[in-house]
Amino acid sequence: MKFVAVFIVLCISAVALSAPLDDSKNAVITGYENDNIGIEGYKFHVETSDGKSFAEEGELKDAGTDDEGIAVKGQYSYTGPDGVVYSVSYVADKNGFQPVGDHIPKV
């Protein structure tokens, strides 16, 4: 389960660090959904008045095996300082964090 905790922290950190800083200190939450179904998974969605959105869901995979872990998929979007809306969708599982977005270089 250490793997799961470290994995979740890394995913959240990656998302937080990838969004640019902005001056919208007065943004408020305009939409929020949260469904925590316990050990088997979760999902949530948040939208703010400054146009940011973040949605994610996680599901327990390979329960009871040495490969047990949470597979996560999600998306986030924000308006950059250049006025462009940036959107990223991602999967994070035993194969690592795999983001996809038009502005992300393809390897």
PDB file of N, CA and C in Angstrom:
ATOM      1  N   MET A   1       0.819  -1.197   0.000  1.00  0.00           N
ATOM      2  CA  MET A   1       0.000   0.000   0.000  1.00  0.00           C
ATOM      3  C   MET A   1       0.867   1.267   0.000  1.00  0.00           C
ATOM      4  N   LYS A   2       2.175   1.137   0.363  1.00  0.00           N
ATOM      5  CA  LYS A   2       3.047   2.305   0.277  1.00  0.00           C
ATOM      6  C   LYS A   2       3.088   2.819  -1.142  1.00  0.00           C
ATOM      7  N   PHE A   3       3.130   1.881  -2.106  1.00  0.00           N
ATOM      8  CA  PHE A   3       3.161   2.248  -3.520  1.00  0.00           C
ATOM      9  C   PHE A   3       1.954   3.115  -3.861  1.00  0.00           C
ATOM     10  N   VAL A   4       0.798   2.756  -3.378  1.00  0.00           N
ATOM     11  CA  VAL A   4      -0.427   3.486  -3.690  1.00  0.00           C
ATOM     12  C   VAL A   4      -0.350   4.900  -3.141  1.00  0.00           C
ATOM     13  N   ALA A   5       0.082   5.063  -1.898  1.00  0.00           N
ATOM     14  CA  ALA A   5       0.160   6.384  -1.280  1.00  0.00           C
ATOM     15  C   ALA A   5       1.165   7.264  -2.023  1.00  0.00           C
ATOM     16  N   VAL A   6       2.322   6.737  -2.322  1.00  0.00           N
ATOM     17  CA  VAL A   6       3.349   7.503  -3.042  1.00  0.00           C
ATOM     18  C   VAL A   6       2.842   7.854  -4.437  1.00  0.00           C
ATOM     19  N   PHE A   7       2.197   6.917  -5.081  1.00  0.00           N
ATOM     20  CA  PHE A   7       1.671   7.121  -6.425  1.00  0.00           C
ATOM     21  C   PHE A   7       0.655   8.256  -6.450  1.00  0.00           C
ATOM     22  N   ILE A   8      -0.263   8.266  -5.500  1.00  0.00           N
ATOM     23  CA  ILE A   8      -1.287   9.316  -5.443  1.00  0.00           C
ATOM     24  C   ILE A   8      -0.657  10.672  -5.190  1.00  0.00           C
ATOM     25  N   VAL A   9       0.297  10.747  -4.262  1.00  0.00           N
ATOM     26  CA  VAL A   9       0.975  12.008  -3.970  1.00  0.00           C
ATOM     27  C   VAL A   9       1.702  12.521  -5.212  1.00  0.00           C
ATOM     28  N   LEU A  10       2.380  11.650  -5.939  1.00  0.00           N
ATOM     29  CA  LEU A  10       3.088  12.063  -7.149  1.00  0.00           C
ATOM     30  C   LEU A  10       2.127  12.578  -8.215  1.00  0.00           C
ATOM     31  N   CYS A  11       0.996  11.916  -8.370  1.00  0.00           N
ATOM     32  CA  CYS A  11       0.010  12.353  -9.369  1.00  0.00           C
ATOM     33  C   CYS A  11      -0.542  13.732  -9.033  1.00  0.00           C
ATOM     34  N   ILE A  12      -0.906  13.927  -7.789  1.00  0.00           N
ATOM     35  CA  ILE A  12      -1.454  15.217  -7.369  1.00  0.00           C
ATOM     36  C   ILE A  12      -0.399  16.303  -7.512  1.00  0.00           C
ATOM     37  N   SER A  13       0.851  15.995  -7.143  1.00  0.00           N
ATOM     38  CA  SER A  13       1.934  16.970  -7.283  1.00  0.00           C
ATOM     39  C   SER A  13       2.157  17.345  -8.731  1.00  0.00           C
ATOM     40  N   ALA A  14       2.132  16.362  -9.620  1.00  0.00           N
ATOM     41  CA  ALA A  14       2.334  16.638 -11.048  1.00  0.00           C
ATOM     42  C   ALA A  14       1.256  17.576 -11.579  1.00  0.00           C
ATOM     43  N   VAL A  15       0.026  17.341 -11.187  1.00  0.00           N
ATOM     44  CA  VAL A  15      -1.077  18.190 -11.637  1.00  0.00           C
ATOM     45  C   VAL A  15      -0.918  19.597 -11.074  1.00  0.00           C
ATOM     46  N   ALA A  16      -0.615  19.714  -9.792  1.00  0.00           N
ATOM     47  CA  ALA A  16      -0.483  21.024  -9.158  1.00  0.00           C
ATOM     48  C   ALA A  16       0.666  21.826  -9.756  1.00  0.00           C
ATOM     49  N   LEU A  17       1.778  21.181 -10.025  1.00  0.00           N
ATOM     50  CA  LEU A  17       2.941  21.886 -10.551  1.00  0.00           C
ATOM     51  C   LEU A  17       2.813  22.238 -12.022  1.00  0.00           C
ATOM     52  N   SER A  18       1.977  21.545 -12.756  1.00  0.00           N
ATOM     53  CA  SER A  18       1.871  21.802 -14.187  1.00  0.00           C
ATOM     54  C   SER A  18       0.969  22.987 -14.515  1.00  0.00           C
ATOM     55  N   ALA A  19       0.083  23.363 -13.620  1.00  0.00           N
ATOM     56  CA  ALA A  19      -0.804  24.494 -13.872  1.00  0.00           C
ATOM     57  C   ALA A  19      -0.071  25.796 -13.552  1.00  0.00           C
ATOM     58  N   PRO A  20      -0.191  26.799 -14.415  1.00  0.00           N
ATOM     59  CA  PRO A  20       0.507  28.055 -14.172  1.00  0.00           C
ATOM     60  C   PRO A  20      -0.117  28.820 -13.006  1.00  0.00           C
ATOM     61  N   LEU A  21       0.709  29.641 -12.371  1.00  0.00           N
ATOM     62  CA  LEU A  21       0.198  30.508 -11.318  1.00  0.00           C
ATOM     63  C   LEU A  21      -0.594  31.632 -11.970  1.00  0.00           C
ATOM     64  N   ASP A  22      -1.657  32.071 -11.317  1.00  0.00           N
ATOM     65  CA  ASP A  22      -2.419  33.174 -11.871  1.00  0.00           C
ATOM     66  C   ASP A  22      -2.885  34.092 -10.747  1.00  0.00           C
ATOM     67  N   ASP A  23      -3.534  35.172 -11.122  1.00  0.00           N
ATOM     68  CA  ASP A  23      -3.969  36.173 -10.157  1.00  0.00           C
ATOM     69  C   ASP A  23      -5.425  36.024  -9.757  1.00  0.00           C
ATOM     70  N   SER A  24      -6.055  34.925 -10.070  1.00  0.00           N
ATOM     71  CA  SER A  24      -7.476  34.786  -9.778  1.00  0.00           C
ATOM     72  C   SER A  24      -7.694  34.329  -8.342  1.00  0.00           C
ATOM     73  N   LYS A  25      -7.341  35.181  -7.408  1.00  0.00           N
ATOM     74  CA  LYS A  25      -7.471  34.860  -5.986  1.00  0.00           C
ATOM     75  C   LYS A  25      -8.923  34.883  -5.535  1.00  0.00           C
ATOM     76  N   ASN A  26      -9.798  35.418  -6.362  1.00  0.00           N
ATOM     77  CA  ASN A  26     -11.207  35.489  -5.989  1.00  0.00           C
ATOM     78  C   ASN A  26     -12.041  34.384  -6.626  1.00  0.00           C
ATOM     79  N   ALA A  27     -11.396  33.409  -7.227  1.00  0.00           N
ATOM     80  CA  ALA A  27     -12.134  32.307  -7.850  1.00  0.00           C
ATOM     81  C   ALA A  27     -12.874  31.512  -6.772  1.00  0.00           C
ATOM     82  N   VAL A  28     -14.045  31.052  -7.145  1.00  0.00           N
ATOM     83  CA  VAL A  28     -14.845  30.234  -6.232  1.00  0.00           C
ATOM     84  C   VAL A  28     -15.199  28.918  -6.917  1.00  0.00           C
ATOM     85  N   ILE A  29     -15.497  27.932  -6.130  1.00  0.00           N
ATOM     86  CA  ILE A  29     -15.902  26.639  -6.654  1.00  0.00           C
ATOM     87  C   ILE A  29     -17.334  26.753  -7.163  1.00  0.00           C
ATOM     88  N   THR A  30     -17.526  26.412  -8.429  1.00  0.00           N
ATOM     89  CA  THR A  30     -18.859  26.492  -9.028  1.00  0.00           C
ATOM     90  C   THR A  30     -19.487  25.123  -9.234  1.00  0.00           C
ATOM     91  N   GLY A  31     -18.694  24.075  -9.150  1.00  0.00           N
ATOM     92  CA  GLY A  31     -19.204  22.720  -9.285  1.00  0.00           C
ATOM     93  C   GLY A  31     -18.329  21.753  -8.523  1.00  0.00           C
ATOM     94  N   TYR A  32     -18.954  20.828  -7.837  1.00  0.00           N
ATOM     95  CA  TYR A  32     -18.189  19.858  -7.054  1.00  0.00           C
ATOM     96  C   TYR A  32     -18.984  18.572  -6.913  1.00  0.00           C
ATOM     97  N   GLU A  33     -18.356  17.473  -7.272  1.00  0.00           N
ATOM     98  CA  GLU A  33     -18.926  16.144  -7.065  1.00  0.00           C
ATOM     99  C   GLU A  33     -17.842  15.275  -6.453  1.00  0.00           C
ATOM    100  N   ASN A  34     -18.221  14.426  -5.515  1.00  0.00           N
ATOM    101  CA  ASN A  34     -17.257  13.541  -4.872  1.00  0.00           C
ATOM    102  C   ASN A  34     -17.961  12.234  -4.535  1.00  0.00           C
ATOM    103  N   ASP A  35     -17.378  11.142  -4.977  1.00  0.00           N
ATOM    104  CA  ASP A  35     -17.925   9.832  -4.673  1.00  0.00           C
ATOM    105  C   ASP A  35     -16.784   8.935  -4.239  1.00  0.00           C
ATOM    106  N   ASN A  36     -16.654   8.736  -2.955  1.00  0.00           N
ATOM    107  CA  ASN A  36     -15.606   7.883  -2.414  1.00  0.00           C
ATOM    108  C   ASN A  36     -16.256   6.563  -2.043  1.00  0.00           C
ATOM    109  N   ILE A  37     -15.948   5.528  -2.813  1.00  0.00           N
ATOM    110  CA  ILE A  37     -16.574   4.237  -2.558  1.00  0.00           C
ATOM    111  C   ILE A  37     -15.669   3.331  -1.732  1.00  0.00           C
ATOM    112  N   GLY A  38     -14.800   3.947  -0.949  1.00  0.00           N
ATOM    113  CA  GLY A  38     -13.948   3.181  -0.051  1.00  0.00           C
ATOM    114  C   GLY A  38     -12.717   2.635  -0.733  1.00  0.00           C
ATOM    115  N   ILE A  39     -12.267   1.510  -0.276  1.00  0.00           N
ATOM    116  CA  ILE A  39     -11.022   0.917  -0.742  1.00  0.00           C
ATOM    117  C   ILE A  39     -11.063   0.569  -2.223  1.00  0.00           C
ATOM    118  N   GLU A  40     -12.244   0.395  -2.773  1.00  0.00           N
ATOM    119  CA  GLU A  40     -12.359  -0.043  -4.167  1.00  0.00           C
ATOM    120  C   GLU A  40     -12.214   1.087  -5.175  1.00  0.00           C
ATOM    121  N   GLY A  41     -12.325   2.333  -4.750  1.00  0.00           N
ATOM    122  CA  GLY A  41     -12.142   3.418  -5.700  1.00  0.00           C
ATOM    123  C   GLY A  41     -12.757   4.726  -5.262  1.00  0.00           C
ATOM    124  N   TYR A  42     -12.660   5.698  -6.152  1.00  0.00           N
ATOM    125  CA  TYR A  42     -13.192   7.031  -5.896  1.00  0.00           C
ATOM    126  C   TYR A  42     -13.368   7.749  -7.231  1.00  0.00           C
ATOM    127  N   LYS A  43     -14.105   8.856  -7.200  1.00  0.00           N
ATOM    128  CA  LYS A  43     -14.143   9.777  -8.331  1.00  0.00           C
ATOM    129  C   LYS A  43     -14.586  11.138  -7.823  1.00  0.00           C
ATOM    130  N   PHE A  44     -14.066  12.173  -8.477  1.00  0.00           N
ATOM    131  CA  PHE A  44     -14.465  13.528  -8.118  1.00  0.00           C
ATOM    132  C   PHE A  44     -14.325  14.446  -9.323  1.00  0.00           C
ATOM    133  N   HIS A  45     -14.983  15.590  -9.226  1.00  0.00           N
ATOM    134  CA  HIS A  45     -14.946  16.608 -10.267  1.00  0.00           C
ATOM    135  C   HIS A  45     -15.097  17.966  -9.600  1.00  0.00           C
ATOM    136  N   VAL A  46     -14.230  18.907  -9.953  1.00  0.00           N
ATOM    137  CA  VAL A  46     -14.279  20.255  -9.401  1.00  0.00           C
ATOM    138  C   VAL A  46     -14.176  21.252 -10.545  1.00  0.00           C
ATOM    139  N   GLU A  47     -14.997  22.298 -10.506  1.00  0.00           N
ATOM    140  CA  GLU A  47     -14.912  23.410 -11.454  1.00  0.00           C
ATOM    141  C   GLU A  47     -14.868  24.704 -10.664  1.00  0.00           C
ATOM    142  N   THR A  48     -14.120  25.682 -11.170  1.00  0.00           N
ATOM    143  CA  THR A  48     -14.031  26.979 -10.500  1.00  0.00           C
ATOM    144  C   THR A  48     -14.471  28.099 -11.438  1.00  0.00           C
ATOM    145  N   SER A  49     -14.773  29.252 -10.840  1.00  0.00           N
ATOM    146  CA  SER A  49     -15.301  30.380 -11.610  1.00  0.00           C
ATOM    147  C   SER A  49     -14.285  30.965 -12.580  1.00  0.00           C
ATOM    148  N   ASP A  50     -13.009  30.655 -12.417  1.00  0.00           N
ATOM    149  CA  ASP A  50     -12.001  31.161 -13.349  1.00  0.00           C
ATOM    150  C   ASP A  50     -11.752  30.189 -14.502  1.00  0.00           C
ATOM    151  N   GLY A  51     -12.625  29.184 -14.664  1.00  0.00           N
ATOM    152  CA  GLY A  51     -12.557  28.296 -15.814  1.00  0.00           C
ATOM    153  C   GLY A  51     -11.724  27.047 -15.636  1.00  0.00           C
ATOM    154  N   LYS A  52     -11.195  26.814 -14.465  1.00  0.00           N
ATOM    155  CA  LYS A  52     -10.407  25.600 -14.238  1.00  0.00           C
ATOM    156  C   LYS A  52     -11.342  24.437 -13.936  1.00  0.00           C
ATOM    157  N   SER A  53     -10.926  23.254 -14.356  1.00  0.00           N
ATOM    158  CA  SER A  53     -11.676  22.056 -14.000  1.00  0.00           C
ATOM    159  C   SER A  53     -10.698  20.912 -13.769  1.00  0.00           C
ATOM    160  N   PHE A  54     -11.110  20.000 -12.921  1.00  0.00           N
ATOM    161  CA  PHE A  54     -10.271  18.860 -12.576  1.00  0.00           C
ATOM    162  C   PHE A  54     -11.195  17.702 -12.236  1.00  0.00           C
ATOM    163  N   ALA A  55     -11.013  16.589 -12.915  1.00  0.00           N
ATOM    164  CA  ALA A  55     -11.826  15.400 -12.657  1.00  0.00           C
ATOM    165  C   ALA A  55     -10.900  14.191 -12.634  1.00  0.00           C
ATOM    166  N   GLU A  56     -11.198  13.268 -11.740  1.00  0.00           N
ATOM    167  CA  GLU A  56     -10.358  12.085 -11.631  1.00  0.00           C
ATOM    168  C   GLU A  56     -11.173  10.938 -11.055  1.00  0.00           C
ATOM    169  N   GLU A  57     -10.815   9.723 -11.462  1.00  0.00           N
ATOM    170  CA  GLU A  57     -11.396   8.544 -10.838  1.00  0.00           C
ATOM    171  C   GLU A  57     -10.317   7.483 -10.708  1.00  0.00           C
ATOM    172  N   GLY A  58     -10.391   6.758  -9.620  1.00  0.00           N
ATOM    173  CA  GLY A  58      -9.422   5.710  -9.361  1.00  0.00           C
ATOM    174  C   GLY A  58     -10.125   4.420  -9.022  1.00  0.00           C
ATOM    175  N   GLU A  59      -9.506   3.329  -9.412  1.00  0.00           N
ATOM    176  CA  GLU A  59     -10.093   2.016  -9.190  1.00  0.00           C
ATOM    177  C   GLU A  59      -8.999   1.051  -8.739  1.00  0.00           C
ATOM    178  N   LEU A  60      -9.301   0.263  -7.724  1.00  0.00           N
ATOM    179  CA  LEU A  60      -8.368  -0.741  -7.242  1.00  0.00           C
ATOM    180  C   LEU A  60      -8.215  -1.842  -8.287  1.00  0.00           C
ATOM    181  N   LYS A  61      -6.981  -2.150  -8.627  1.00  0.00           N
ATOM    182  CA  LYS A  61      -6.698  -3.200  -9.605  1.00  0.00           C
ATOM    183  C   LYS A  61      -5.856  -4.298  -8.956  1.00  0.00           C
ATOM    184  N   ASP A  62      -6.042  -5.512  -9.397  1.00  0.00           N
ATOM    185  CA  ASP A  62      -5.259  -6.662  -8.950  1.00  0.00           C
ATOM    186  C   ASP A  62      -5.276  -6.824  -7.421  1.00  0.00           C
ATOM    187  N   ALA A  63      -6.453  -6.662  -6.830  1.00  0.00           N
ATOM    188  CA  ALA A  63      -6.598  -6.757  -5.375  1.00  0.00           C
ATOM    189  C   ALA A  63      -6.095  -8.103  -4.854  1.00  0.00           C
ATOM    190  N   GLY A  64      -5.350  -8.035  -3.774  1.00  0.00           N
ATOM    191  CA  GLY A  64      -4.866  -9.247  -3.124  1.00  0.00           C
ATOM    192  C   GLY A  64      -3.644  -9.868  -3.764  1.00  0.00           C
ATOM    193  N   THR A  65      -3.084  -9.219  -4.777  1.00  0.00           N
ATOM    194  CA  THR A  65      -1.888  -9.745  -5.430  1.00  0.00           C
ATOM    195  C   THR A  65      -0.699  -8.825  -5.156  1.00  0.00           C
ATOM    196  N   ASP A  66       0.476  -9.235  -5.581  1.00  0.00           N
ATOM    197  CA  ASP A  66       1.659  -8.389  -5.437  1.00  0.00           C
ATOM    198  C   ASP A  66       1.572  -7.151  -6.323  1.00  0.00           C
ATOM    199  N   ASP A  67       0.724  -7.183  -7.340  1.00  0.00           N
ATOM    200  CA  ASP A  67       0.557  -6.053  -8.252  1.00  0.00           C
ATOM    201  C   ASP A  67      -0.582  -5.126  -7.855  1.00  0.00           C
ATOM    202  N   GLU A  68      -1.153  -5.315  -6.662  1.00  0.00           N
ATOM    203  CA  GLU A  68      -2.278  -4.491  -6.227  1.00  0.00           C
ATOM    204  C   GLU A  68      -1.912  -3.015  -6.269  1.00  0.00           C
ATOM    205  N   GLY A  69      -2.803  -2.208  -6.810  1.00  0.00           N
ATOM    206  CA  GLY A  69      -2.584  -0.769  -6.867  1.00  0.00           C
ATOM    207  C   GLY A  69      -3.816  -0.077  -7.399  1.00  0.00           C
ATOM    208  N   ILE A  70      -3.773   1.236  -7.380  1.00  0.00           N
ATOM    209  CA  ILE A  70      -4.893   2.020  -7.885  1.00  0.00           C
ATOM    210  C   ILE A  70      -4.554   2.511  -9.287  1.00  0.00           C
ATOM    211  N   ALA A  71      -5.448   2.279 -10.220  1.00  0.00           N
ATOM    212  CA  ALA A  71      -5.329   2.820 -11.571  1.00  0.00           C
ATOM    213  C   ALA A  71      -6.186   4.079 -11.621  1.00  0.00           C
ATOM    214  N   VAL A  72      -5.590   5.164 -12.071  1.00  0.00           N
ATOM    215  CA  VAL A  72      -6.254   6.460 -12.063  1.00  0.00           C
ATOM    216  C   VAL A  72      -6.373   6.980 -13.486  1.00  0.00           C
ATOM    217  N   LYS A  73      -7.517   7.605 -13.788  1.00  0.00           N
ATOM    218  CA  LYS A  73      -7.648   8.340 -15.044  1.00  0.00           C
ATOM    219  C   LYS A  73      -8.338   9.656 -14.721  1.00  0.00           C
ATOM    220  N   GLY A  74      -7.981  10.667 -15.469  1.00  0.00           N
ATOM    221  CA  GLY A  74      -8.557  11.958 -15.188  1.00  0.00           C
ATOM    222  C   GLY A  74      -8.250  12.983 -16.247  1.00  0.00           C
ATOM    223  N   GLN A  75      -8.637  14.217 -15.961  1.00  0.00           N
ATOM    224  CA  GLN A  75      -8.378  15.332 -16.854  1.00  0.00           C
ATOM    225  C   GLN A  75      -8.384  16.614 -16.046  1.00  0.00           C
ATOM    226  N   TYR A  76      -7.650  17.594 -16.545  1.00  0.00           N
ATOM    227  CA  TYR A  76      -7.739  18.930 -15.984  1.00  0.00           C
ATOM    228  C   TYR A  76      -7.563  19.937 -17.100  1.00  0.00           C
ATOM    229  N   SER A  77      -8.092  21.132 -16.894  1.00  0.00           N
ATOM    230  CA  SER A  77      -7.939  22.194 -17.884  1.00  0.00           C
ATOM    231  C   SER A  77      -7.891  23.534 -17.167  1.00  0.00           C
ATOM    232  N   TYR A  78      -7.224  24.483 -17.825  1.00  0.00           N
ATOM    233  CA  TYR A  78      -7.083  25.827 -17.288  1.00  0.00           C
ATOM    234  C   TYR A  78      -6.765  26.760 -18.447  1.00  0.00           C
ATOM    235  N   THR A  79      -6.986  28.056 -18.226  1.00  0.00           N
ATOM    236  CA  THR A  79      -6.635  29.058 -19.220  1.00  0.00           C
ATOM    237  C   THR A  79      -5.268  29.600 -18.863  1.00  0.00           C
ATOM    238  N   GLY A  80      -4.345  29.504 -19.803  1.00  0.00           N
ATOM    239  CA  GLY A  80      -2.981  29.976 -19.582  1.00  0.00           C
ATOM    240  C   GLY A  80      -2.891  31.488 -19.677  1.00  0.00           C
ATOM    241  N   PRO A  81      -1.748  32.040 -19.302  1.00  0.00           N
ATOM    242  CA  PRO A  81      -1.533  33.492 -19.370  1.00  0.00           C
ATOM    243  C   PRO A  81      -1.673  34.032 -20.802  1.00  0.00           C
ATOM    244  N   ASP A  82      -1.508  33.145 -21.793  1.00  0.00           N
ATOM    245  CA  ASP A  82      -1.642  33.536 -23.197  1.00  0.00           C
ATOM    246  C   ASP A  82      -3.093  33.498 -23.685  1.00  0.00           C
ATOM    247  N   GLY A  83      -4.044  33.166 -22.781  1.00  0.00           N
ATOM    248  CA  GLY A  83      -5.458  33.121 -23.140  1.00  0.00           C
ATOM    249  C   GLY A  83      -5.911  31.804 -23.749  1.00  0.00           C
ATOM    250  N   VAL A  84      -4.996  30.873 -23.932  1.00  0.00           N
ATOM    251  CA  VAL A  84      -5.319  29.572 -24.512  1.00  0.00           C
ATOM    252  C   VAL A  84      -5.783  28.624 -23.409  1.00  0.00           C
ATOM    253  N   VAL A  85      -6.830  27.852 -23.691  1.00  0.00           N
ATOM    254  CA  VAL A  85      -7.291  26.840 -22.746  1.00  0.00           C
ATOM    255  C   VAL A  85      -6.459  25.576 -22.970  1.00  0.00           C
ATOM    256  N   TYR A  86      -5.778  25.157 -21.931  1.00  0.00           N
ATOM    257  CA  TYR A  86      -4.954  23.951 -21.978  1.00  0.00           C
ATOM    258  C   TYR A  86      -5.709  22.816 -21.304  1.00  0.00           C
ATOM    259  N   SER A  87      -5.778  21.685 -21.978  1.00  0.00           N
ATOM    260  CA  SER A  87      -6.452  20.515 -21.432  1.00  0.00           C
ATOM    261  C   SER A  87      -5.494  19.331 -21.444  1.00  0.00           C
ATOM    262  N   VAL A  88      -5.528  18.593 -20.369  1.00  0.00           N
ATOM    263  CA  VAL A  88      -4.695  17.401 -20.243  1.00  0.00           C
ATOM    264  C   VAL A  88      -5.577  16.272 -19.750  1.00  0.00           C
ATOM    265  N   SER A  89      -5.488  15.146 -20.409  1.00  0.00           N
ATOM    266  CA  SER A  89      -6.107  13.927 -19.884  1.00  0.00           C
ATOM    267  C   SER A  89      -4.952  12.994 -19.547  1.00  0.00           C
ATOM    268  N   TYR A  90      -5.178  12.102 -18.614  1.00  0.00           N
ATOM    269  CA  TYR A  90      -4.081  11.244 -18.186  1.00  0.00           C
ATOM    270  C   TYR A  90      -4.583   9.924 -17.635  1.00  0.00           C
ATOM    271  N   VAL A  91      -3.672   8.989 -17.632  1.00  0.00           N
ATOM    272  CA  VAL A  91      -3.831   7.711 -16.970  1.00  0.00           C
ATOM    273  C   VAL A  91      -2.612   7.566 -16.082  1.00  0.00           C
ATOM    274  N   ALA A  92      -2.814   7.066 -14.889  1.00  0.00           N
ATOM    275  CA  ALA A  92      -1.705   6.797 -13.976  1.00  0.00           C
ATOM    276  C   ALA A  92      -1.957   5.425 -13.365  1.00  0.00           C
ATOM    277  N   ASP A  93      -1.071   4.509 -13.682  1.00  0.00           N
ATOM    278  CA  ASP A  93      -1.241   3.143 -13.202  1.00  0.00           C
ATOM    279  C   ASP A  93       0.127   2.504 -13.027  1.00  0.00           C
ATOM    280  N   LYS A  94       0.191   1.192 -13.057  1.00  0.00           N
ATOM    281  CA  LYS A  94       1.470   0.523 -12.838  1.00  0.00           C
ATOM    282  C   LYS A  94       2.474   0.839 -13.948  1.00  0.00           C
ATOM    283  N   ASN A  95       2.013   1.440 -15.036  1.00  0.00           N
ATOM    284  CA  ASN A  95       2.903   1.857 -16.120  1.00  0.00           C
ATOM    285  C   ASN A  95       3.355   3.312 -15.981  1.00  0.00           C
ATOM    286  N   GLY A  96       2.964   3.977 -14.885  1.00  0.00           N
ATOM    287  CA  GLY A  96       3.377   5.357 -14.644  1.00  0.00           C
ATOM    288  C   GLY A  96       2.325   6.375 -15.041  1.00  0.00           C
ATOM    289  N   PHE A  97       2.713   7.651 -14.935  1.00  0.00           N
ATOM    290  CA  PHE A  97       1.846   8.779 -15.273  1.00  0.00           C
ATOM    291  C   PHE A  97       1.960   9.034 -16.772  1.00  0.00           C
ATOM    292  N   GLN A  98       0.818   9.011 -17.472  1.00  0.00           N
ATOM    293  CA  GLN A  98       0.806   9.122 -18.933  1.00  0.00           C
ATOM    294  C   GLN A  98      -0.130  10.250 -19.365  1.00  0.00           C
ATOM    295  N   PRO A  99       0.379  11.486 -19.421  1.00  0.00           N
ATOM    296  CA  PRO A  99      -0.461  12.621 -19.820  1.00  0.00           C
ATOM    297  C   PRO A  99      -0.584  12.736 -21.332  1.00  0.00           C
ATOM    298  N   VAL A 100      -1.726  13.282 -21.791  1.00  0.00           N
ATOM    299  CA  VAL A 100      -1.963  13.541 -23.199  1.00  0.00           C
ATOM    300  C   VAL A 100      -2.602  14.923 -23.306  1.00  0.00           C
ATOM    301  N   GLY A 101      -2.047  15.743 -24.183  1.00  0.00           N
ATOM    302  CA  GLY A 101      -2.607  17.065 -24.441  1.00  0.00           C
ATOM    303  C   GLY A 101      -2.003  17.619 -25.704  1.00  0.00           C
ATOM    304  N   ASP A 102      -2.724  18.497 -26.386  1.00  0.00           N
ATOM    305  CA  ASP A 102      -2.214  19.051 -27.641  1.00  0.00           C
ATOM    306  C   ASP A 102      -0.901  19.788 -27.449  1.00  0.00           C
ATOM    307  N   HIS A 103      -0.686  20.387 -26.277  1.00  0.00           N
ATOM    308  CA  HIS A 103       0.530  21.165 -26.023  1.00  0.00           C
ATOM    309  C   HIS A 103       1.676  20.328 -25.447  1.00  0.00           C
ATOM    310  N   ILE A 104       1.438  19.050 -25.194  1.00  0.00           N
ATOM    311  CA  ILE A 104       2.467  18.177 -24.628  1.00  0.00           C
ATOM    312  C   ILE A 104       3.190  17.475 -25.772  1.00  0.00           C
ATOM    313  N   PRO A 105       4.520  17.579 -25.811  1.00  0.00           N
ATOM    314  CA  PRO A 105       5.260  16.886 -26.888  1.00  0.00           C
ATOM    315  C   PRO A 105       5.016  15.391 -26.849  1.00  0.00           C
ATOM    316  N   LYS A 106       4.890  14.810 -28.018  1.00  0.00           N
ATOM    317  CA  LYS A 106       4.688  13.369 -28.122  1.00  0.00           C
ATOM    318  C   LYS A 106       6.050  12.702 -28.275  1.00  0.00           C
ATOM    319  N   VAL A 107       6.262  11.654 -27.537  1.00  0.00           N
ATOM    320  CA  VAL A 107       7.564  10.983 -27.541  1.00  0.00           C
ATOM    321  C   VAL A 107       7.536   9.822 -28.502  1.00  0.00           C
TER     322      VAL A 107
END
